[in-house]
Short mmCIF file of C-alpha atoms and ligand atoms in Angstrom, two decimals:
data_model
loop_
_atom_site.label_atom_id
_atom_site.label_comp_id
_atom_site.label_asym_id
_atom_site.label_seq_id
_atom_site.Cartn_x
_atom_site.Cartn_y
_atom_site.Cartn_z
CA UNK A 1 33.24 -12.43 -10.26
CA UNK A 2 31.19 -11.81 -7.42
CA UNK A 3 28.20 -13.86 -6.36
CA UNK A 4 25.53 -11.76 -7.25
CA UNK A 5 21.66 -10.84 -6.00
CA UNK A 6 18.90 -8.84 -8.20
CA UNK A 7 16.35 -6.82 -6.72
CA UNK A 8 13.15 -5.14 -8.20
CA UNK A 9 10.18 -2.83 -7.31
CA UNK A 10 6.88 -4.23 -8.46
CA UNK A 11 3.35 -2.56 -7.99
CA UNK A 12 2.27 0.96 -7.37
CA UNK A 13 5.29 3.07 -5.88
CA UNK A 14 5.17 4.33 -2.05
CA UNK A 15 7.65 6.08 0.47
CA UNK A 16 10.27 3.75 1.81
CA UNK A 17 10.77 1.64 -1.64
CA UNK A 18 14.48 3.45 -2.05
CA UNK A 19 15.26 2.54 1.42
CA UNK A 20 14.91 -0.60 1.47
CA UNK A 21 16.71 -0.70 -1.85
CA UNK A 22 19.43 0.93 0.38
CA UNK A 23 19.12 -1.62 3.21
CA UNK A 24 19.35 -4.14 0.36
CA UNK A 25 22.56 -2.74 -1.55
CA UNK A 26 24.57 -2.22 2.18
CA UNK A 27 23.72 -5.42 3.62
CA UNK A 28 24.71 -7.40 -0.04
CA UNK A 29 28.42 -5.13 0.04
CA UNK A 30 28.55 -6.35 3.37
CA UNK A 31 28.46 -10.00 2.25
CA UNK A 32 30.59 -9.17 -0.66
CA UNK A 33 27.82 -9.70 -3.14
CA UNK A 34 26.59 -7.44 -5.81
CA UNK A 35 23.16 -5.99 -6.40
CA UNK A 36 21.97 -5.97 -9.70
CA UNK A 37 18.36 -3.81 -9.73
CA UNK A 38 16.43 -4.45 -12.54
CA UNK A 39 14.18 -1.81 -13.50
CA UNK A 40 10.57 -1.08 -14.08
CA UNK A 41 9.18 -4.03 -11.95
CA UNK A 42 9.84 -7.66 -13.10
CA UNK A 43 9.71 -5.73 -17.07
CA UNK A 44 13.46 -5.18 -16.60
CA UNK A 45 13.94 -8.92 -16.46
CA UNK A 46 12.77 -9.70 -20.04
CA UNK A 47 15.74 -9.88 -22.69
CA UNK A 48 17.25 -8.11 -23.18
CA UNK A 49 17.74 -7.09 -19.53
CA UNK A 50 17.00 -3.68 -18.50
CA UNK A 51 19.29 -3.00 -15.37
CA UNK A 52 21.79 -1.54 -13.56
CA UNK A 53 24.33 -2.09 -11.05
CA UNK A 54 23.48 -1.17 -7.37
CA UNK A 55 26.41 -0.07 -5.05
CA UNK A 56 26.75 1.91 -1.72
CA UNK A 57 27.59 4.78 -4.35
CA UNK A 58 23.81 4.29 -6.07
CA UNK A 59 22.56 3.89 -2.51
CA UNK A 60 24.01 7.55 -0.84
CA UNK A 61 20.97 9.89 -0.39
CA UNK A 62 17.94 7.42 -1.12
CA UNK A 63 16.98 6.71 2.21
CA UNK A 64 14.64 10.03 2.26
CA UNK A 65 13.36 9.68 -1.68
CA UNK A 66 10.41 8.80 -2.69
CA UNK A 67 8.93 6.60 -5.30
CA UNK A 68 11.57 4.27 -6.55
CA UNK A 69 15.20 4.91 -7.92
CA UNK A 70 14.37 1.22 -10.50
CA UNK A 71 11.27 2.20 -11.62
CA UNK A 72 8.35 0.59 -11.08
CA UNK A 73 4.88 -0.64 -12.90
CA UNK A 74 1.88 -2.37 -12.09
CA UNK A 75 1.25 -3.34 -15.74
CA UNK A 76 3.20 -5.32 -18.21
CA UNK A 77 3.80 -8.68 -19.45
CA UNK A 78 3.63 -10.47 -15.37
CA UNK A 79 0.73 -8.50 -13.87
CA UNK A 80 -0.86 -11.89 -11.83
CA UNK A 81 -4.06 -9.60 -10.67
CA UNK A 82 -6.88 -9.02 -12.40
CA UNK A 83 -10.33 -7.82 -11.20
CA UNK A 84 -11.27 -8.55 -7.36
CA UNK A 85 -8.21 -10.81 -6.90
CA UNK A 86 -8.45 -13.05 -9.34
CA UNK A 87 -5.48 -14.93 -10.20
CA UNK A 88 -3.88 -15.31 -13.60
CA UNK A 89 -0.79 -17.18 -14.87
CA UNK A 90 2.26 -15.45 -16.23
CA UNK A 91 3.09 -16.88 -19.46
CA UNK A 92 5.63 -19.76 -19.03
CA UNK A 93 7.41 -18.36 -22.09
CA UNK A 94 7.54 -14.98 -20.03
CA UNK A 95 9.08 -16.71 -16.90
CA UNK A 96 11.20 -18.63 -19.03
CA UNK A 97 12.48 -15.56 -20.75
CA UNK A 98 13.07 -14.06 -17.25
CA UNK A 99 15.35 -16.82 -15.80
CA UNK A 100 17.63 -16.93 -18.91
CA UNK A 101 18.38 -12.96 -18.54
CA UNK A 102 19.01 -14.01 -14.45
CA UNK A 103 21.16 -17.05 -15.06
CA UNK A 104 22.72 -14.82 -18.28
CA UNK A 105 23.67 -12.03 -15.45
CA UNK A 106 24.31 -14.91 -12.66
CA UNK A 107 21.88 -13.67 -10.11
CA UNK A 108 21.54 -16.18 -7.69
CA UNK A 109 18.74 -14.71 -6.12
CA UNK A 110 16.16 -12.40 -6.36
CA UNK A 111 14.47 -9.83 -3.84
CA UNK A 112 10.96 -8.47 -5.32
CA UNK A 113 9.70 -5.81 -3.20
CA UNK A 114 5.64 -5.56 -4.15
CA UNK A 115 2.37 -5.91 -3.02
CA UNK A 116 0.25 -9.01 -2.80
CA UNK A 117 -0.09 -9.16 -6.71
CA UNK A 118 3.75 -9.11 -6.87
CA UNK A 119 3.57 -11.49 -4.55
CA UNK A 120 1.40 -13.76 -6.60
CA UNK A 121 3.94 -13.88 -9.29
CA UNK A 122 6.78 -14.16 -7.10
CA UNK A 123 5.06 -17.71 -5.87
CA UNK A 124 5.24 -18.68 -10.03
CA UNK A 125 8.68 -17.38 -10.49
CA UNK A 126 9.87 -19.43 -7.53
CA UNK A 127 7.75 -22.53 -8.64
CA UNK A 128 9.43 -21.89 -11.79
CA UNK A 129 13.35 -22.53 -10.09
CA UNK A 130 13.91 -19.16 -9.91
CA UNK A 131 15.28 -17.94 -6.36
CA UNK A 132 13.02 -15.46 -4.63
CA UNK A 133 12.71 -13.61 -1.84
CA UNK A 134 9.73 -11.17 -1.21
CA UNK A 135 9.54 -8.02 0.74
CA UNK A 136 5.63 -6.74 0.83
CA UNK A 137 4.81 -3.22 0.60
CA UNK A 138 1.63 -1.42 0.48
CA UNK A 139 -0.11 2.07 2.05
CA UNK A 140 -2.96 0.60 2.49
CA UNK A 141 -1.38 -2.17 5.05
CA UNK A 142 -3.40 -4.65 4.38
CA UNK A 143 -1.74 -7.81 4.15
CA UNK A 144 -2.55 -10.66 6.74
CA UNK A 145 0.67 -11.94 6.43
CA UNK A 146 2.80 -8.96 8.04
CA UNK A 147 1.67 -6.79 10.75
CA UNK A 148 2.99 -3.64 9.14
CA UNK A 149 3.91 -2.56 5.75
CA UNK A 150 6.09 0.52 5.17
CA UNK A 151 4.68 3.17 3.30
CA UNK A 152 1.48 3.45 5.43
CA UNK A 153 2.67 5.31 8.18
CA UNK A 154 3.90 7.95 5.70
CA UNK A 155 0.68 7.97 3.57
CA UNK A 156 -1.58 8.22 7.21
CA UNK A 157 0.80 11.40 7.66
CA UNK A 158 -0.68 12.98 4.72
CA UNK A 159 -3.93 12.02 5.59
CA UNK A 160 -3.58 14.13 8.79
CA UNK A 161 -1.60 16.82 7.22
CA UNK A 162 -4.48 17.19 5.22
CA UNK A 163 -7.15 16.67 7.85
CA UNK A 164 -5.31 19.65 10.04
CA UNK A 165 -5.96 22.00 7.11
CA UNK A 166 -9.16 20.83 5.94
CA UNK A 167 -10.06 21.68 9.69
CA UNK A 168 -9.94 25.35 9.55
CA UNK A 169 -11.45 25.83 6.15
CA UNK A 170 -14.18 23.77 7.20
CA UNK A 171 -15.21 25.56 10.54
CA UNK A 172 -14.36 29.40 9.05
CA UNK A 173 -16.88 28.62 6.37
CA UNK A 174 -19.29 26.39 8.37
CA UNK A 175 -19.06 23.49 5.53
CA UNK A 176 -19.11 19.79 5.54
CA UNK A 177 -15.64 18.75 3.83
CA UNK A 178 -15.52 14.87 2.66
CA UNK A 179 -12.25 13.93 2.21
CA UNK A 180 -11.48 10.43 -0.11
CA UNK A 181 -8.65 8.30 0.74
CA UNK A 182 -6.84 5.13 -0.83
CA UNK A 183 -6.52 1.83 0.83
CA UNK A 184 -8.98 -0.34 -1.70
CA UNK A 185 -10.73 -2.81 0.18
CA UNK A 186 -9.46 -1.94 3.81
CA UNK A 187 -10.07 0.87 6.08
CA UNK A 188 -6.79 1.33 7.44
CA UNK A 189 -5.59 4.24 6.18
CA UNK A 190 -9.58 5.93 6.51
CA UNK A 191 -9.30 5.00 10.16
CA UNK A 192 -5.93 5.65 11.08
CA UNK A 193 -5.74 9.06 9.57
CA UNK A 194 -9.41 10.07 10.62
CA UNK A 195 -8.27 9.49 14.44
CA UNK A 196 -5.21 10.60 14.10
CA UNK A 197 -7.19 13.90 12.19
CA UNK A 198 -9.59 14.13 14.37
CA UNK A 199 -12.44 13.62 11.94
CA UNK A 200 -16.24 13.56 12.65
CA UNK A 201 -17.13 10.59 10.72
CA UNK A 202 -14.81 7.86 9.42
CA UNK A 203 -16.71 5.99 6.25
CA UNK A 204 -14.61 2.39 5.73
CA UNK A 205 -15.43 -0.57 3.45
CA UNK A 206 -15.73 -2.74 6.63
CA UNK A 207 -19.06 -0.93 7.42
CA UNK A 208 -21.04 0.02 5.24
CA UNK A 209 -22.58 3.52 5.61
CA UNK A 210 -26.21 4.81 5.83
CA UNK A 211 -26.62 8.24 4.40
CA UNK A 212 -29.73 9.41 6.61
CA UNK A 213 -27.24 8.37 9.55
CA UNK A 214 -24.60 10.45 8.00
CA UNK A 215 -26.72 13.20 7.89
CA UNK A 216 -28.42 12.94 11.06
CA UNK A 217 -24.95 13.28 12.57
CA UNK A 218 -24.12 16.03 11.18
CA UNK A 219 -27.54 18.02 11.84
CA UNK A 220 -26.75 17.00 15.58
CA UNK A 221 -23.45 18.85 15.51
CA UNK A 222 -25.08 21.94 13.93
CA UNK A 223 -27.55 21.68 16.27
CA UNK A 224 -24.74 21.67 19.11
CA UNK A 225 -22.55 24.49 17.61
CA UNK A 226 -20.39 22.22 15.87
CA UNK A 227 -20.63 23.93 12.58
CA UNK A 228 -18.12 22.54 10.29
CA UNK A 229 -17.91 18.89 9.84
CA UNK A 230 -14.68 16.36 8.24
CA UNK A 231 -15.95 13.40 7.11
CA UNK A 232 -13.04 11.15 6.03
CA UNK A 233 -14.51 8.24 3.07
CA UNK A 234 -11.91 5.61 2.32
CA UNK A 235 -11.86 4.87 -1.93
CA UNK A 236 -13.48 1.15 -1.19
CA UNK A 237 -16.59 2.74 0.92
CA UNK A 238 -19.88 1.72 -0.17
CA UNK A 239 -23.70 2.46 1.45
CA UNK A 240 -25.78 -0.05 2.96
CA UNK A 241 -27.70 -0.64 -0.15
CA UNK A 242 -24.99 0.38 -2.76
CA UNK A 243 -21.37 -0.86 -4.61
CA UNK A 244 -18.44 0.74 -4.21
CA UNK A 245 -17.58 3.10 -7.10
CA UNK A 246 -14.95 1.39 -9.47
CA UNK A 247 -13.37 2.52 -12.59
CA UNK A 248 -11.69 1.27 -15.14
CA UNK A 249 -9.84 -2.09 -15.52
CA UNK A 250 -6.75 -2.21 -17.97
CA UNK A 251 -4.59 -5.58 -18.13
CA UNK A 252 -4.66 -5.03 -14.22
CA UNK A 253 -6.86 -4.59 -11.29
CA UNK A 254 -9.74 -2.25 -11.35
CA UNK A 255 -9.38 0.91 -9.96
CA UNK A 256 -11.48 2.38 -6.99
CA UNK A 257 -12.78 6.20 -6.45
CA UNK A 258 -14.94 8.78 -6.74
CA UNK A 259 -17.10 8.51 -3.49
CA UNK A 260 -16.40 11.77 -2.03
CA UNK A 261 -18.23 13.27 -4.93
CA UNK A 262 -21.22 10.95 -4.37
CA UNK A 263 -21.15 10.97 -0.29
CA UNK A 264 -20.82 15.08 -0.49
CA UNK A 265 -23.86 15.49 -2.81
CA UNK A 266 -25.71 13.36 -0.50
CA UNK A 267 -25.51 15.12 2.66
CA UNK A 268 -25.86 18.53 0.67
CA UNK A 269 -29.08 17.15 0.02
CA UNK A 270 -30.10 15.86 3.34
CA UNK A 271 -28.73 18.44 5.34
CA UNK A 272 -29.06 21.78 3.48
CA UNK A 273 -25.03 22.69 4.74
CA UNK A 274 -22.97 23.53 1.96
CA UNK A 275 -20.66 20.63 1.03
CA UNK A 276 -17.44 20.13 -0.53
CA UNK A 277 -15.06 16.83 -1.50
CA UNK A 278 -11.69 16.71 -1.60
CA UNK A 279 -9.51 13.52 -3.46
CA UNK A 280 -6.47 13.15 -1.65
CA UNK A 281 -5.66 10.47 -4.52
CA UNK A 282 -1.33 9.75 -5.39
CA UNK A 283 -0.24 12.74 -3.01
CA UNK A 284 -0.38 9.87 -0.42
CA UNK A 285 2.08 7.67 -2.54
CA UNK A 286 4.64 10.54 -3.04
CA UNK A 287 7.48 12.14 -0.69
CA UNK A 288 9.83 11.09 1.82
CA UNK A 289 8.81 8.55 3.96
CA UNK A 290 8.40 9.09 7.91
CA UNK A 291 10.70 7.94 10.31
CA UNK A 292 8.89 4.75 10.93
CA UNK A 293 9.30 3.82 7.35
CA UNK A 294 12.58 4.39 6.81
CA UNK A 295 13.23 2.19 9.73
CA UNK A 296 10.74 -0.65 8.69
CA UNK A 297 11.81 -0.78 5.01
CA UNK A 298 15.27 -0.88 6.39
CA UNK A 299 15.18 -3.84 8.23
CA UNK A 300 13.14 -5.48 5.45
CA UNK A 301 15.79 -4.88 3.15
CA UNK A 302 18.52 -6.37 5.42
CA UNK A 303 16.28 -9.05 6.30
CA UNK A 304 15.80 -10.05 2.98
CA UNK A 305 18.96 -10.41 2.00
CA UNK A 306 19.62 -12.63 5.25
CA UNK A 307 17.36 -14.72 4.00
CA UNK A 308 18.79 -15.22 0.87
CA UNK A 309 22.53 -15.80 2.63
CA UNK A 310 20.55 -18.68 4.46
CA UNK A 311 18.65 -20.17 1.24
CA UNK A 312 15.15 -19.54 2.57
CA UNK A 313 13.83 -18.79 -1.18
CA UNK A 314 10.20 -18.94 -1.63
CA UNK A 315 9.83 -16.55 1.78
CA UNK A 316 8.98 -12.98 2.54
CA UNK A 317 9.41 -11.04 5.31
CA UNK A 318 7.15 -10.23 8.05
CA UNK A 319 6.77 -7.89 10.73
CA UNK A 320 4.82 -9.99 13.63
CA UNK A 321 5.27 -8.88 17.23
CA UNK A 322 8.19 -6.31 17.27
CA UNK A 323 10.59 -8.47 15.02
CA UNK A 324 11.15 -9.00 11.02
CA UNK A 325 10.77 -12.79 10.56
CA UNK A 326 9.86 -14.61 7.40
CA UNK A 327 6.80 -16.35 6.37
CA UNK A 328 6.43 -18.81 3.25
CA UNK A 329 4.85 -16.60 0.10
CA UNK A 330 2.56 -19.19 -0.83
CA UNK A 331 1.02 -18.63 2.46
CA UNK A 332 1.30 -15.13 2.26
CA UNK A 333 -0.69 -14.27 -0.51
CA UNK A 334 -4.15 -13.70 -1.24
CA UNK A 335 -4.95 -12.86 2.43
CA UNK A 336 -6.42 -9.71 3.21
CA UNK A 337 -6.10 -8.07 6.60
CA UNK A 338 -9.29 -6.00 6.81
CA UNK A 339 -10.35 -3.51 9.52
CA UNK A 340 -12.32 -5.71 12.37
CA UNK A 341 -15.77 -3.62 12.60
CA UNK A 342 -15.73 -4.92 16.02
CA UNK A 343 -12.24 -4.56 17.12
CA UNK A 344 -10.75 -2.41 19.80
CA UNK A 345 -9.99 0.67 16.83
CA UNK A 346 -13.13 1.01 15.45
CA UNK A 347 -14.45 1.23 19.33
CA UNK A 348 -11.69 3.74 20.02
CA UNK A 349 -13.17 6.12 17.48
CA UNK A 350 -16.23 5.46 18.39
CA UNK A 351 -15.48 6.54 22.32
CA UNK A 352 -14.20 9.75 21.04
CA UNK A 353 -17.51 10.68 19.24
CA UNK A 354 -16.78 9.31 15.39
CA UNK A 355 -19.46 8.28 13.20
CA UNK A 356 -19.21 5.50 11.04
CA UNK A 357 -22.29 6.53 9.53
CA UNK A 358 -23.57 3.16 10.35
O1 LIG B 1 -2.50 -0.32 -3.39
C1 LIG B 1 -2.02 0.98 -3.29
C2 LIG B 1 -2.95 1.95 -3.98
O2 LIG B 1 -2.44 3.26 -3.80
C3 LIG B 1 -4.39 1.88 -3.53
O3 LIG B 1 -4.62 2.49 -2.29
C4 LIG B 1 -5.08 2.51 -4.71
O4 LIG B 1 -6.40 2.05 -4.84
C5 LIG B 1 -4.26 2.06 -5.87
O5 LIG B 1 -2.99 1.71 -5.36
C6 LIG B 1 -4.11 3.10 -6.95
O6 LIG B 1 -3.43 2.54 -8.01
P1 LIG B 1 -2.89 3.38 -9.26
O7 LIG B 1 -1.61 4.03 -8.83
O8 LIG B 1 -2.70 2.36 -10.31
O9 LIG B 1 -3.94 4.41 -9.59
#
């Protein structure tokens, strides 16, 4: 029988997920292994097994797919996020249930590909004997541990996609558009995409906003000629003397949204211009993933399974200055990269004549 290595998809989906599955399932054949992908997140590990058998056959036409080919959840019976980061345990009896199925199918070692609450119970799996490798993933890039996460770059493209269009409808009808994207507590995908968009004002979590400031820019356009106005609000954006707008929590974290709404009411108010919002929401999860991705999640993939050839359980990759490298979990998670409010992007946007509304 051949030594074999499982691999899973943990966490909300994003573009690139089926490529590195790909990168995974090649570089395994390569070493004569085989890839056993269990599905719906670390679910498909609890008896009886729910799984199937991942070959270069499996892998053929992935690379450009979105979402995940294994499922994936970011509820269930090992969710290790609850709330603003708070940590829980997964039930030993649910780990223990977990390693039985693994050393049931002999998988030697296991590659979860998730965010930083994957992460979290990837740390208690390995703590638990159970080999682990993890490959992070997010769009909202915003884990200190790796430079880059695949699945931003493609979710910034819709941003601008959108931006481009929201553009024209803005100026032909002289509005204000507000435009709400994801990225919970970071910026990153706000700040990227409203450059890259060329919005008017860029509303992050990193600064909080001031609605007379909003709307004071905004009257100074008019004012100008500058008749239609983008305003870009990232999900986790709060005023100077308000919370950011969260919904409901159910056995995992809370959910962020609904700002646009507020933010366009607001500067209808203050400013008299007709106003409308726009909730990008899961379109920026969803399609093929950009060049960029495919090539990141790629060499993630590869690199995982590297790792596991060499027996460096307990790490996850990393993207740090041009090359994938590896970094311990336990020292990956929990650490949130956030947008520097000070930092060489921010002024950037600021030299071309963005607002942070601050
Ligand atoms: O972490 C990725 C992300 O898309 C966030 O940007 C967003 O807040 C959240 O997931 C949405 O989660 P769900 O798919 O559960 O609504």
């Amino acid at each position: 029988m051949k030594p074999r290595i499982g691999v899973l998809t943990s966490g909300g989906d994003c573009p690139g997920l089926n490529a590195v599955l790909r990168g995974v399932v090649l570089a395994s054949e390569k070493l004569g292994w085989e890839v056993v992908g269990f599905k719906d997140g670390f679910e498909g590990l609890l008896p009886p097994g729910d799984y199937c058998i991942l070959d270069h056959k499996s892998a053929e036409g992935i690379m450009a797919l979105g979402g995940t080919i294994i499922g994936t959840t970011n509820r269930g019976h090992f969710v290790s996020k609850i709330g603003g980061g708070d940590r829980t345990i997964v039930p030993a009896n649910v780990i223990a249930d977990a390693k039985k199925i693994l050393d049931e199918l002999h998988v030697k070692a296991l590659v979860i590909v998730g965010g930083d609450g994957s992460m979290v119970t990837a740390q208690q799996l390995q703590e638990a004997g159970i080999n682990c490798i993890g490959v992070p993933k997010t769009i909202d890039n915003d884990l200190e541990a790796t430079a880059m996460t695949f699945g931003f770059d493609s979710a910034v493209d819709v941003v601008v996609d959108a931006l481009d269009r929201l553009h024209t409808t803005a100026t032909s009808h002289k509005r204000v558009m507000v435009v709400e994207v994801m990225g919970r507590h970071a910026g990153w995908i706000a700040l990227h995409g409203g450059i890259a968009g060329g919005a008017d004002i860029i509303l992050i979590p990193e600064i909080p906003f001031d609605y007379e400031k909003i709307a004071a820019t905004i009257k100074a356009r008019h004012a100008a000629g500058d008749l239609g106005t983008v305003v870009v609000v990232a999900e986790g954006a709060r005023p100077q003397d308000g919370q950011q707008i969260k919904r409901d929590i159910e056995g995992g974290e809370f959910r962020l949204g609904g700002i646009a709404e507020v933010v366009a009411r607001e500067i209808a108010k203050r400013t008299g211009k007709e106003t409308r919002s726009c909730v990008l929401g899961h379109l920026q999860r969803g399609g093929a993933p950009t060049v960029l991705d495919r090539i990141l999640a790629t060499r993630f993939g590869v690199k995982a399974v590297q790792l596991a050839n060499e027996g460096h359980f307990g790490s996850m990759v990393s993207y740090q200055n041009y090359q994938v490298r590896q970094v311990p979990i336990a020292e990956a998670v929990n650490r949130l990269r956030l947008v520097p409010p000070n930092g060489e992007m921010v002024q950037t946007a600021r030299d071309v004549e963005i607002s942070f509304g601050d």
